[in-house]
Short mmCIF file of C-alpha atoms and ligand atoms in Angstrom, two decimals:
data_model
loop_
_atom_site.label_atom_id
_atom_site.label_comp_id
_atom_site.label_asym_id
_atom_site.label_seq_id
_atom_site.Cartn_x
_atom_site.Cartn_y
_atom_site.Cartn_z
CA MET A 1151 95.33 99.34 60.91
CA LYS A 1152 96.61 97.83 64.18
CA LYS A 1153 93.90 96.30 66.48
CA ILE A 1154 94.62 96.63 70.16
CA SER A 1155 93.11 95.33 73.35
CA ILE A 1156 93.77 97.40 76.47
CA LEU A 1157 93.98 95.71 79.89
CA GLY A 1158 93.29 98.37 82.52
CA SER A 1159 91.75 100.91 80.17
CA THR A 1160 90.28 103.20 82.88
CA GLY A 1161 93.68 103.87 84.59
CA SER A 1162 96.26 106.51 83.93
CA ILE A 1163 98.13 104.47 81.27
CA GLY A 1164 94.88 103.14 79.74
CA VAL A 1165 93.39 106.61 79.35
CA SER A 1166 96.65 107.97 77.80
CA THR A 1167 96.60 105.03 75.34
CA LEU A 1168 93.05 105.81 74.28
CA GLU A 1169 93.98 109.48 73.78
CA ILE A 1170 96.65 108.36 71.30
CA VAL A 1171 94.10 106.07 69.62
CA ALA A 1172 91.58 108.94 69.40
CA GLU A 1173 94.25 111.20 67.73
CA LEU A 1174 95.06 108.47 65.16
CA PRO A 1175 91.86 106.61 64.27
CA GLU A 1176 93.24 105.69 60.83
CA ARG A 1177 96.12 103.69 62.50
CA TYR A 1178 94.49 102.07 65.56
CA ARG A 1179 91.28 100.34 66.34
CA VAL A 1180 90.38 99.22 69.93
CA VAL A 1181 88.91 95.69 69.94
CA GLY A 1182 89.08 94.86 73.65
CA LEU A 1183 88.84 96.85 76.99
CA THR A 1184 89.07 95.72 80.60
CA ALA A 1185 88.68 97.64 83.81
CA GLY A 1186 88.79 96.74 87.51
CA ASN A 1187 86.47 99.58 88.61
CA ASN A 1188 85.22 102.92 87.41
CA LEU A 1189 82.32 101.51 85.29
CA LEU A 1190 81.17 105.01 84.42
CA ARG A 1191 84.47 105.76 82.66
CA LEU A 1192 84.51 102.26 81.09
CA LYS A 1193 80.96 102.89 79.67
CA GLU A 1194 82.06 106.23 78.10
CA GLN A 1195 85.04 104.36 76.57
CA ILE A 1196 82.79 101.65 75.17
CA ARG A 1197 80.45 104.21 73.58
CA ARG A 1198 83.36 106.09 72.07
CA PHE A 1199 85.69 103.26 70.87
CA ARG A 1200 83.09 100.38 70.26
CA PRO A 1201 85.21 97.42 71.23
CA LEU A 1202 84.17 93.84 70.38
CA LEU A 1203 84.83 92.54 73.86
CA VAL A 1204 84.88 94.06 77.40
CA ALA A 1205 85.84 92.33 80.66
CA VAL A 1206 85.48 93.29 84.28
CA PRO A 1207 86.64 91.10 87.23
CA ASP A 1208 83.40 91.35 89.26
CA PRO A 1209 80.45 89.28 87.93
CA GLU A 1210 77.91 91.79 89.47
CA ASP A 1211 79.62 94.65 87.54
CA ALA A 1212 79.41 92.47 84.40
CA ARG A 1213 75.73 91.87 84.82
CA ARG A 1214 75.11 95.55 85.35
CA LEU A 1215 77.14 96.51 82.20
CA ARG A 1216 75.22 93.91 80.10
CA THR A 1217 71.89 95.48 81.20
CA GLU A 1218 72.94 99.07 80.75
CA LEU A 1219 74.58 98.57 77.38
CA GLY A 1220 71.78 96.50 75.92
CA SER A 1221 71.77 94.42 72.76
CA ASP A 1222 73.84 96.96 70.78
CA GLY A 1223 76.71 96.70 73.27
CA PRO A 1224 79.80 94.52 73.01
CA GLU A 1225 80.12 91.07 74.61
CA VAL A 1226 80.85 91.53 78.38
CA ALA A 1227 83.02 88.83 79.95
CA GLU A 1228 83.79 88.57 83.71
CA GLY A 1229 86.37 87.35 86.17
CA VAL A 1230 89.91 86.38 85.42
CA GLU A 1231 88.67 84.29 82.48
CA GLY A 1232 87.21 87.48 81.03
CA LEU A 1233 90.56 89.31 81.38
CA ILE A 1234 92.29 86.37 79.67
CA ALA A 1235 89.64 86.47 76.87
CA CYS A 1236 90.48 90.13 76.27
CA ALA A 1237 94.19 89.37 76.37
CA THR A 1238 93.94 86.63 73.76
CA LEU A 1239 91.18 88.02 71.56
CA ALA A 1240 91.50 86.62 68.09
CA GLU A 1241 91.05 90.07 66.46
CA ALA A 1242 93.79 91.76 68.50
CA ASP A 1243 97.26 92.31 67.13
CA MET A 1244 98.65 93.89 70.26
CA ILE A 1245 97.83 93.85 73.95
CA VAL A 1246 98.44 96.96 76.11
CA SER A 1247 99.10 95.52 79.55
CA ALA A 1248 98.15 98.38 81.91
CA ILE A 1249 96.49 96.73 84.92
CA VAL A 1250 98.17 97.76 88.21
CA GLY A 1251 99.80 95.08 90.39
CA VAL A 1252 100.29 91.40 90.13
CA ALA A 1253 96.65 91.10 88.90
CA GLY A 1254 98.19 91.84 85.47
CA LEU A 1255 100.41 88.74 85.51
CA VAL A 1256 97.93 86.04 84.41
CA PRO A 1257 96.37 87.96 81.54
CA THR A 1258 99.67 89.30 80.33
CA MET A 1259 101.14 85.78 80.30
CA ALA A 1260 98.10 84.57 78.46
CA ALA A 1261 98.65 87.20 75.82
CA VAL A 1262 102.21 86.11 75.36
CA GLU A 1263 101.27 82.46 75.14
CA ALA A 1264 98.64 83.35 72.61
CA GLY A 1265 101.36 84.95 70.40
CA LYS A 1266 100.12 88.53 70.75
CA ASP A 1267 102.57 91.41 70.65
CA VAL A 1268 102.56 93.20 74.05
CA ALA A 1269 103.14 96.83 75.07
CA LEU A 1270 104.02 96.31 78.74
CA ALA A 1271 103.24 98.96 81.35
CA ASN A 1272 102.47 96.46 84.12
CA LYS A 1273 105.99 96.07 85.60
CA GLU A 1274 104.74 93.89 88.44
CA THR A 1275 104.37 91.09 85.89
CA LEU A 1276 108.17 91.07 85.27
CA VAL A 1277 108.93 91.51 88.93
CA ALA A 1278 106.89 88.53 89.95
CA ALA A 1279 107.74 86.21 87.16
CA GLY A 1280 110.34 87.75 84.87
CA SER A 1281 112.20 84.47 84.01
CA LEU A 1282 108.95 82.76 82.98
CA VAL A 1283 107.55 85.65 81.02
CA MET A 1284 110.80 86.30 79.14
CA GLU A 1285 111.20 82.56 78.37
CA ALA A 1286 107.67 82.62 76.86
CA VAL A 1287 108.38 85.86 74.89
CA THR A 1288 111.45 84.23 73.33
CA ARG A 1289 109.69 80.98 72.63
CA LYS A 1290 106.75 82.73 70.99
CA LYS A 1291 108.93 85.21 69.11
CA ILE A 1292 106.54 88.12 69.89
CA ARG A 1293 107.32 91.77 70.19
CA PHE A 1294 107.42 92.83 73.81
CA HIS A 1295 107.85 96.57 74.09
CA PRO A 1296 108.35 98.45 77.31
CA VAL A 1297 105.94 101.25 78.08
CA ASP A 1298 107.70 102.32 81.30
CA SER A 1299 109.55 105.60 80.39
CA GLU A 1300 112.91 104.43 81.69
CA HIS A 1301 112.78 101.13 79.82
CA SER A 1302 111.59 102.80 76.69
CA ALA A 1303 114.54 105.17 76.98
CA ILE A 1304 116.98 102.26 77.46
CA PHE A 1305 115.36 100.33 74.54
CA GLN A 1306 115.97 103.32 72.30
CA ALA A 1307 119.53 103.97 73.60
CA LEU A 1308 120.32 100.26 72.87
CA GLU A 1309 119.08 100.31 69.33
CA GLY A 1310 121.89 99.58 66.83
CA HIS A 1311 124.23 98.52 69.58
CA ARG A 1312 125.56 95.23 70.85
CA LEU A 1313 124.58 94.08 74.33
CA GLU A 1314 128.17 92.90 75.00
CA ASP A 1315 129.34 96.54 74.56
CA VAL A 1316 127.13 97.78 77.46
CA ARG A 1317 128.91 98.65 80.71
CA GLN A 1318 125.75 99.53 82.65
CA LEU A 1319 122.20 100.77 82.43
CA ILE A 1320 121.54 104.05 84.31
CA LEU A 1321 117.89 104.46 85.39
CA THR A 1322 116.94 107.99 86.29
CA ALA A 1323 114.53 108.73 89.16
CA SER A 1324 112.90 112.00 90.03
CA GLY A 1325 113.23 111.23 93.78
CA GLY A 1326 109.47 111.79 94.27
CA PRO A 1327 107.79 114.34 96.58
CA PHE A 1328 110.17 113.67 99.51
CA LEU A 1329 113.53 113.96 97.82
CA ASN A 1330 114.46 116.89 100.10
CA SER A 1331 112.67 115.74 103.25
CA GLY A 1332 114.58 114.37 106.26
CA LEU A 1333 114.12 110.85 107.58
CA ALA A 1334 112.25 112.21 110.67
CA GLN A 1335 109.74 114.12 108.43
CA LEU A 1336 108.98 111.00 106.48
CA LYS A 1337 107.38 109.34 109.54
CA GLN A 1338 104.71 112.05 109.44
CA VAL A 1339 103.82 111.76 105.77
CA THR A 1340 100.09 111.55 104.85
CA PRO A 1341 98.68 109.63 101.89
CA GLU A 1342 97.71 112.94 100.25
CA ALA A 1343 101.32 114.24 100.47
CA ALA A 1344 102.71 110.99 99.18
CA LEU A 1345 100.29 110.89 96.25
CA ALA A 1346 101.40 114.42 94.99
CA HIS A 1347 104.16 113.52 92.58
CA PRO A 1348 106.11 116.60 91.41
CA ASN A 1349 106.54 115.64 87.71
CA TRP A 1350 104.29 112.78 86.68
CA SER A 1351 100.49 112.19 86.91
CA MET A 1352 99.95 108.51 87.66
CA GLY A 1353 97.72 105.99 89.41
CA ARG A 1354 97.69 105.82 93.22
CA LYS A 1355 99.79 102.68 93.75
CA ILE A 1356 102.67 103.76 91.48
CA SER A 1357 102.54 107.26 92.99
CA ILE A 1358 103.19 105.81 96.50
CA ASP A 1359 105.91 103.53 94.98
CA SER A 1360 107.47 106.65 93.56
CA ALA A 1361 107.51 108.30 96.91
CA THR A 1362 109.21 105.40 98.60
CA MET A 1363 111.36 104.73 95.52
CA MET A 1364 110.09 101.18 95.44
CA ASN A 1365 109.01 102.13 91.92
CA LYS A 1366 112.62 102.49 90.92
CA GLY A 1367 113.48 99.19 92.65
CA LEU A 1368 110.76 97.41 90.72
CA GLU A 1369 112.12 99.06 87.57
CA VAL A 1370 115.65 97.77 88.27
CA ILE A 1371 114.21 94.22 88.37
CA GLU A 1372 112.12 94.97 85.26
CA ALA A 1373 115.27 96.25 83.49
CA SER A 1374 117.22 93.16 84.53
CA TRP A 1375 114.69 90.88 82.75
CA LEU A 1376 114.04 93.05 79.70
CA PHE A 1377 117.70 93.64 78.89
CA SER A 1378 119.30 90.47 80.34
CA LEU A 1379 121.69 92.26 82.71
CA PRO A 1380 122.42 91.44 86.38
CA ALA A 1381 121.78 93.78 89.35
CA ASP A 1382 125.38 95.05 89.55
CA ARG A 1383 125.18 96.48 85.95
CA ILE A 1384 122.05 98.59 86.64
CA SER A 1385 122.41 101.74 88.63
CA VAL A 1386 120.00 104.46 89.69
CA HIS A 1387 120.70 108.19 89.56
CA ILE A 1388 118.39 110.85 91.04
CA HIS A 1389 117.48 113.40 88.32
CA PRO A 1390 114.81 115.61 89.75
CA GLN A 1391 113.96 117.32 86.36
CA SER A 1392 112.68 113.98 84.79
CA ILE A 1393 113.95 115.16 81.33
CA ILE A 1394 116.47 112.41 80.71
CA HIS A 1395 114.39 109.29 81.03
CA SER A 1396 117.38 106.86 81.33
CA MET A 1397 120.71 106.05 79.79
CA VAL A 1398 123.08 103.34 78.61
CA GLU A 1399 126.73 103.57 79.38
CA TYR A 1400 129.05 101.65 76.91
CA ILE A 1401 132.46 100.10 77.45
CA ASP A 1402 134.17 102.97 75.65
CA GLY A 1403 132.73 105.43 78.23
CA SER A 1404 130.16 106.85 75.93
CA ILE A 1405 126.71 107.42 77.46
CA ILE A 1406 123.49 107.50 75.32
CA ALA A 1407 120.51 109.18 76.92
CA GLN A 1408 116.95 109.73 75.75
CA MET A 1409 115.20 113.00 76.60
CA GLY A 1410 111.67 114.36 76.42
CA ILE A 1411 108.96 116.10 78.47
CA PRO A 1412 107.60 113.89 81.22
CA ASP A 1413 104.52 112.61 79.46
CA MET A 1414 103.72 108.84 79.21
CA LYS A 1415 102.10 109.33 75.80
CA THR A 1416 105.65 109.39 74.26
CA PRO A 1417 106.74 105.92 75.49
CA ILE A 1418 103.19 104.46 75.08
CA ALA A 1419 103.18 105.63 71.38
CA TYR A 1420 106.65 104.18 70.74
CA ALA A 1421 105.58 100.80 72.13
CA LEU A 1422 102.50 100.91 69.92
CA SER A 1423 104.21 102.00 66.75
CA TYR A 1424 107.79 100.70 66.88
CA PRO A 1425 109.86 101.00 64.74
CA GLU A 1426 107.85 103.98 63.40
CA ARG A 1427 107.22 107.16 65.36
CA LEU A 1428 103.86 108.86 65.76
CA PRO A 1429 103.16 112.54 65.18
CA LEU A 1430 101.94 113.26 68.71
CA ARG A 1431 100.36 116.60 69.60
CA LEU A 1432 102.54 117.29 72.67
CA PRO A 1433 104.39 120.45 73.60
CA PRO A 1434 108.02 120.27 72.45
CA LEU A 1435 110.85 120.08 75.00
CA ASP A 1436 112.13 123.60 75.18
CA LEU A 1437 115.81 122.99 75.74
CA CYS A 1438 116.76 126.67 76.05
CA SER A 1439 114.44 127.27 79.01
CA LEU A 1440 115.27 124.03 80.84
CA GLY A 1441 118.04 125.22 83.06
CA ALA A 1442 120.42 122.72 84.69
CA LEU A 1443 119.94 119.03 84.51
CA THR A 1444 121.26 117.58 87.73
CA PHE A 1445 122.22 114.07 88.96
CA SER A 1446 123.02 112.63 92.41
CA ALA A 1447 123.12 109.27 94.15
CA PRO A 1448 119.99 108.06 96.03
CA ASP A 1449 120.01 108.26 99.82
CA LYS A 1450 119.97 104.53 100.72
CA GLU A 1451 118.82 105.03 104.23
CA LYS A 1452 115.86 107.27 103.35
CA PHE A 1453 114.82 105.12 100.40
CA ALA A 1454 115.25 101.68 101.99
CA CYS A 1455 112.83 100.13 99.49
CA LEU A 1456 115.32 100.58 96.67
CA GLY A 1457 117.95 98.43 98.46
CA LEU A 1458 115.30 95.84 99.28
CA ALA A 1459 114.53 95.46 95.56
CA TYR A 1460 118.23 95.02 94.71
CA GLU A 1461 118.36 92.34 97.49
CA ALA A 1462 115.37 90.46 96.11
CA LEU A 1463 116.75 90.57 92.55
CA ARG A 1464 120.08 89.14 93.72
CA ALA A 1465 118.35 86.45 95.79
CA GLY A 1466 116.30 85.48 92.65
CA GLY A 1467 113.61 82.86 92.35
CA THR A 1468 110.47 83.70 94.36
CA ALA A 1469 112.12 86.57 96.24
CA PRO A 1470 111.03 89.35 93.87
CA ALA A 1471 107.35 88.02 93.84
CA VAL A 1472 107.40 88.20 97.71
CA LEU A 1473 108.93 91.77 97.65
CA ASN A 1474 106.21 92.84 95.17
CA ALA A 1475 103.42 91.21 97.16
CA ALA A 1476 104.51 92.63 100.51
CA ASN A 1477 104.83 96.12 98.82
CA GLU A 1478 101.35 95.92 97.27
CA LEU A 1479 99.84 94.97 100.68
CA ALA A 1480 101.87 97.60 102.60
CA VAL A 1481 101.02 100.39 100.14
CA ALA A 1482 97.26 99.57 100.37
CA ALA A 1483 97.51 99.60 104.18
CA PHE A 1484 99.31 102.92 104.07
CA LEU A 1485 96.54 104.40 101.81
CA LYS A 1486 93.91 103.16 104.27
CA GLY A 1487 95.77 104.85 107.12
CA GLU A 1488 96.58 101.48 108.83
CA ILE A 1489 100.36 102.11 108.81
CA GLY A 1490 102.76 104.98 108.50
CA PHE A 1491 104.82 105.86 105.42
CA THR A 1492 108.10 104.56 106.79
CA ASP A 1493 106.44 101.28 107.93
CA ILE A 1494 106.17 100.28 104.29
CA SER A 1495 109.83 99.34 103.99
CA VAL A 1496 109.82 97.73 107.50
CA ILE A 1497 107.04 95.39 106.49
CA ILE A 1498 108.69 94.36 103.29
CA ARG A 1499 112.00 93.83 105.14
CA LEU A 1500 110.23 91.47 107.62
CA ALA A 1501 108.49 89.52 104.86
CA LEU A 1502 111.74 89.10 102.85
CA ASP A 1503 113.74 88.06 105.92
CA ASP A 1504 111.16 85.36 106.62
CA HIS A 1505 111.18 83.98 103.08
CA HIS A 1506 113.35 81.21 101.74
CA PRO A 1507 113.50 81.83 97.99
CA GLU A 1508 112.75 78.86 95.73
CA PRO A 1509 113.42 78.51 91.99
CA LEU A 1510 110.46 79.46 89.69
CA HIS A 1511 109.36 76.86 87.12
CA HIS A 1512 105.73 77.73 86.66
CA ILE A 1513 103.49 80.74 86.99
CA ASP A 1514 101.52 79.03 89.77
CA GLU A 1515 104.73 79.12 91.91
CA ALA A 1516 104.90 82.92 91.38
CA LEU A 1517 101.19 83.26 92.36
CA ARG A 1518 101.87 81.08 95.44
CA ALA A 1519 104.84 83.23 96.37
CA ASP A 1520 102.67 86.26 95.93
CA ARG A 1521 100.02 84.89 98.30
CA TRP A 1522 102.78 83.99 100.76
CA GLY A 1523 104.24 87.57 100.63
CA ARG A 1524 100.80 89.04 101.27
CA ASP A 1525 100.26 86.78 104.31
CA ALA A 1526 103.72 87.60 105.66
CA ALA A 1527 103.12 91.35 105.21
CA ARG A 1528 99.73 91.00 106.92
CA ARG A 1529 101.35 89.21 109.85
CA ALA A 1530 104.00 91.92 110.05
CA ILE A 1531 101.35 94.67 110.15
CA ASP A 1532 99.32 92.86 112.85
CA SER A 1533 102.47 92.44 114.95
CA MET A 1534 103.19 96.19 114.65
CA ASN A 1535 99.69 97.21 115.85
P1 NAD B 2562 95.85 102.94 87.58
O1 NAD B 2562 95.57 102.55 89.01
O2 NAD B 2562 95.68 104.37 87.08
O3 NAD B 2562 95.02 101.99 86.63
C1 NAD B 2562 95.01 100.57 86.76
C2 NAD B 2562 94.01 99.92 85.89
O4 NAD B 2562 93.96 98.55 86.25
C3 NAD B 2562 92.56 100.50 85.98
O5 NAD B 2562 91.92 100.38 84.77
C4 NAD B 2562 91.95 99.51 87.06
O6 NAD B 2562 90.53 99.43 86.92
C5 NAD B 2562 92.56 98.19 86.61
N1 NAD B 2562 92.67 97.25 87.72
C6 NAD B 2562 93.09 97.51 88.95
N2 NAD B 2562 93.06 96.38 89.69
C7 NAD B 2562 92.57 95.37 88.88
C8 NAD B 2562 92.31 94.03 89.08
N3 NAD B 2562 92.51 93.41 90.24
N4 NAD B 2562 91.83 93.28 87.98
C9 NAD B 2562 91.60 93.88 86.83
N5 NAD B 2562 91.86 95.23 86.58
C10 NAD B 2562 92.38 95.98 87.63
O7 NAD B 2562 97.41 102.50 87.33
P2 NAD B 2562 98.43 103.17 86.27
O8 NAD B 2562 99.07 104.29 86.87
O9 NAD B 2562 97.74 103.31 84.94
O10 NAD B 2562 99.50 102.02 86.13
C11 NAD B 2562 99.19 100.80 85.43
C12 NAD B 2562 100.52 100.03 85.36
O11 NAD B 2562 101.42 100.72 84.54
C13 NAD B 2562 101.21 99.73 86.71
O12 NAD B 2562 101.79 98.51 86.71
C14 NAD B 2562 102.26 100.84 86.73
O13 NAD B 2562 103.40 100.50 87.49
C15 NAD B 2562 102.65 100.98 85.22
N6 NAD B 2562 103.17 102.26 84.92
C16 NAD B 2562 102.43 103.40 85.04
C17 NAD B 2562 102.91 104.62 84.74
C18 NAD B 2562 102.06 105.89 84.86
O14 NAD B 2562 102.48 106.93 84.49
N7 NAD B 2562 100.85 105.78 85.37
C19 NAD B 2562 104.23 104.69 84.29
C20 NAD B 2562 104.97 103.59 84.09
C21 NAD B 2562 104.46 102.30 84.41
MG1 MG B 2563 108.92 104.43 85.15
#
């Protein structure tokens, strides 16, 4: 029986994780849950999965939960301290890190430092502070399994191979809802259109990141830290069918790919159960009715965010934290209707150009760079309006 604590249980990844737990109650028990909002869904999850500890960032939400759950309910913690308590819970064997954004960094790092195994969905953690997180993962000798489908695919394609035999990693990208739109059309894009991903059902922030292809940029940085390879050995191919989830090319020219239907339950389950595989109740991939699997190079002009992420990775130090922060702020501004879709990359460009990257020694420096990136993006938005 593996005991798990889920950070971000009410989100897309959190809910899929709980669906797997519900299918396999003899293998998994939920001991901790956290949510940033959607108390209604959190309460349902508490009733169903009976965790020992629950945490919400807002003290008012915590008070309300305590009253509504009564004396039979679990302990309810609040604030960042509450998230850390869930991430380091003595009873938990594994933490599923599924908060969205840099808000996941502090609790995820706390889990690693507490020696917990981690299933990582929260890519922003590695973007903002990859060097520090991976140093702690190595020092603590924990299991740190990728949930992101691309990284799960690469992890699987690397198994049994030597890193020195790798020529490059090839991340696949669907291209999002605007793969076939012209640059001029992108200027008119509404949040509703940008949120409608053709293949995957995901949270709002990552859906916008997929539409701008910043998601793939963040994944390039994530892959660089997870698999210890530099930017020039990670490439991105557009693959609109989202069947091949990513590939590894070896020095003998051989390419190993991992395939499956686009459902996050598969990579979540593998992160939970590695090295075993779980008998998931998902429709099989019907190879004979698939048709062609196609690949092409991304349009660099249309998807400027992808190039910005490569730039930040090459610049190193605090640059990726600033890229991530400016992106988070710009995406939120786009969703509120404050800026246009194509302004997202312009704002990140301005923030990065203004930034002088510094080396990262401590998580506080990553958090400071994050605040700096948000301020720079805010200034850029104000100057545009
Ligand atoms: P989501 O928006 O659906 O859910 C996010 C969760 O985090 C929710 O439970 C929310 O309440 C919580 N949260 C948000 N802000 C918070 C804060 N400030 N403090 C504490 N909790 C907070 O997001 P998602 O789509 O499930 O994505 C979660 C993470 O997984 C992201 O980093 C994303 O990039 C990554 N990821 C998601 C998918 C996917 O298919 N959804 C795939 C790969 C990677
Ligand atoms: Mg992904």
